[in-house]
PDB file of C-alpha atoms in Angstrom:
ATOM      1  CA  MET O  14    -202.133-147.974  43.106  1.00 72.00           C
ATOM      2  CA  GLU O  15    -204.814-145.821  41.408  1.00 83.00           C
ATOM      3  CA  ILE O  16    -205.490-146.028  37.627  1.00 89.00           C
ATOM      4  CA  LYS O  17    -205.872-142.396  36.555  1.00 93.00           C
ATOM      5  CA  PRO O  18    -208.557-141.421  33.789  1.00 94.00           C
ATOM      6  CA  THR O  19    -207.183-141.175  30.416  1.00 96.00           C
ATOM      7  CA  LYS O  20    -206.972-137.766  28.456  1.00 96.00           C
ATOM      8  CA  TYR O  21    -208.897-139.388  25.375  1.00 97.00           C
ATOM      9  CA  GLN O  22    -211.392-141.984  24.983  1.00 96.00           C
ATOM     10  CA  PRO O  23    -212.018-144.826  22.131  1.00 96.00           C
ATOM     11  CA  GLY O  24    -213.928-143.088  19.404  1.00 96.00           C
ATOM     12  CA  GLN O  25    -212.588-139.984  20.007  1.00 97.00           C
ATOM     13  CA  LYS O  26    -211.000-138.056  17.150  1.00 97.00           C
ATOM     14  CA  VAL O  27    -207.577-136.801  17.570  1.00 97.00           C
ATOM     15  CA  TRP O  28    -204.743-135.057  15.699  1.00 96.00           C
ATOM     16  CA  THR O  29    -201.310-136.210  15.354  1.00 94.00           C
ATOM     17  CA  LEU O  30    -198.134-135.860  13.083  1.00 90.00           C
ATOM     18  CA  ILE O  31    -197.674-138.863  10.817  1.00 84.00           C
ATOM     19  CA  GLY O  32    -194.601-138.305   8.358  1.00 82.00           C
ATOM     20  CA  MET O  33    -194.422-134.602   8.912  1.00 86.00           C
ATOM     21  CA  LYS O  34    -198.177-134.603   7.966  1.00 90.00           C
ATOM     22  CA  ALA O  35    -200.938-133.162  10.351  1.00 92.00           C
ATOM     23  CA  GLU O  36    -203.823-135.937  10.245  1.00 92.00           C
ATOM     24  CA  GLU O  37    -206.978-136.568  12.285  1.00 94.00           C
ATOM     25  CA  LYS O  38    -207.517-140.334  13.406  1.00 93.00           C
ATOM     26  CA  THR O  39    -209.858-141.921  15.402  1.00 94.00           C
ATOM     27  CA  ILE O  40    -208.961-143.685  18.787  1.00 96.00           C
ATOM     28  CA  LYS O  41    -209.649-147.430  18.506  1.00 95.00           C
ATOM     29  CA  GLY O  42    -208.200-148.539  21.849  1.00 95.00           C
ATOM     30  CA  ILE O  43    -206.161-147.709  24.941  1.00 96.00           C
ATOM     31  CA  ASN O  44    -203.383-149.530  26.510  1.00 96.00           C
ATOM     32  CA  ILE O  45    -202.734-148.405  30.114  1.00 96.00           C
ATOM     33  CA  SER O  46    -199.165-149.597  31.704  1.00 94.00           C
ATOM     34  CA  VAL O  47    -197.789-148.741  35.133  1.00 93.00           C
ATOM     35  CA  ASP O  48    -194.180-149.042  36.027  1.00 92.00           C
ATOM     36  CA  SER O  49    -192.516-150.282  39.280  1.00 92.00           C
ATOM     37  CA  ASP O  50    -192.695-146.751  40.294  1.00 92.00           C
ATOM     38  CA  GLY O  51    -196.129-146.212  39.722  1.00 90.00           C
ATOM     39  CA  VAL O  52    -195.890-144.098  36.753  1.00 93.00           C
ATOM     40  CA  GLN O  53    -198.662-144.353  34.355  1.00 95.00           C
ATOM     41  CA  LYS O  54    -198.263-144.291  30.756  1.00 95.00           C
ATOM     42  CA  ASN O  55    -201.196-144.288  28.109  1.00 96.00           C
ATOM     43  CA  TYR O  56    -200.772-145.320  24.550  1.00 96.00           C
ATOM     44  CA  TYR O  57    -203.702-144.972  22.116  1.00 96.00           C
ATOM     45  CA  TYR O  58    -204.379-147.314  19.047  1.00 94.00           C
ATOM     46  CA  MET O  59    -205.550-145.910  15.796  1.00 91.00           C
ATOM     47  CA  LEU O  60    -205.824-147.444  12.213  1.00 83.00           C
ATOM     48  CA  VAL O  61    -203.314-146.349   9.705  1.00 74.00           C
ATOM     49  CA  PRO O  62    -202.747-147.441   6.198  1.00 68.00           C
ATOM     50  CA  LYS O  63    -200.166-150.054   5.700  1.00 63.00           C
ATOM     51  CA  GLU O  64    -197.449-149.323   2.995  1.00 62.00           C
ATOM     52  CA  LYS O  65    -196.268-152.263   0.621  1.00 54.00           C
ATOM     53  CA  GLU O  66    -198.073-155.070   2.499  1.00 56.00           C
ATOM     54  CA  CYS O  67    -200.934-157.442   1.935  1.00 59.00           C
ATOM     55  CA  SER O  68    -203.201-155.894   4.439  1.00 55.00           C
ATOM     56  CA  SER O  69    -204.525-152.281   3.674  1.00 58.00           C
ATOM     57  CA  GLU O  70    -204.579-151.240   7.362  1.00 64.00           C
ATOM     58  CA  ALA O  71    -202.406-151.669  10.704  1.00 79.00           C
ATOM     59  CA  PHE O  72    -202.626-150.263  14.013  1.00 85.00           C
ATOM     60  CA  ALA O  73    -200.305-147.827  15.453  1.00 88.00           C
ATOM     61  CA  SER O  74    -199.754-146.561  18.835  1.00 92.00           C
ATOM     62  CA  TYR O  75    -199.122-143.140  20.152  1.00 94.00           C
ATOM     63  CA  SER O  76    -198.408-141.597  23.448  1.00 95.00           C
ATOM     64  CA  GLU O  77    -200.397-138.833  25.030  1.00 94.00           C
ATOM     65  CA  LYS O  78    -197.851-136.494  24.417  1.00 94.00           C
ATOM     66  CA  GLU O  79    -198.110-136.819  20.537  1.00 94.00           C
ATOM     67  CA  LEU O  80    -201.884-136.491  20.436  1.00 97.00           C
ATOM     68  CA  PHE O  81    -203.930-133.298  20.261  1.00 97.00           C
ATOM     69  CA  SER O  82    -207.653-132.579  20.634  1.00 97.00           C
ATOM     70  CA  SER O  83    -207.596-130.181  17.846  1.00 96.00           C
ATOM     71  CA  LYS O  84    -205.706-129.019  14.881  1.00 95.00           C
ATOM     72  CA  GLU O  85    -205.219-125.644  16.545  1.00 95.00           C
ATOM     73  CA  GLU O  86    -203.786-127.173  19.801  1.00 96.00           C
ATOM     74  CA  MET O  87    -201.329-129.163  17.541  1.00 95.00           C
ATOM     75  CA  ARG O  88    -200.138-126.027  15.607  1.00 92.00           C
ATOM     76  CA  MET O  89    -199.498-124.137  18.998  1.00 93.00           C
ATOM     77  CA  SER O  90    -197.507-126.906  20.368  1.00 90.00           C
ATOM     78  CA  VAL O  91    -195.398-127.215  17.292  1.00 88.00           C
ATOM     79  CA  PHE O  92    -195.016-123.499  16.459  1.00 89.00           C
ATOM     80  CA  GLY O  93    -195.475-121.834  19.877  1.00 85.00           C
ATOM     81  CA  ASP O  94    -197.416-119.003  18.722  1.00 67.00           C
TER      82      ASP O  94
END
């Protein structure tokens, strides 16, 4: 079984939608999993503000399909124009 290269790398800035708002985040880590059928899934971890908790930050994970290299790429995906 071969692990395929990920689309994004730790330290890379990406765009995603958080609470219906476009935000640029920096990837802090990647979790790669492979299921019994050999399908690879990549999850990217980023720091996001915590709400109503003691700590001011938390890690959130996003799949590759939720991330975009640029704001323009994200806009094209959402609006299709």
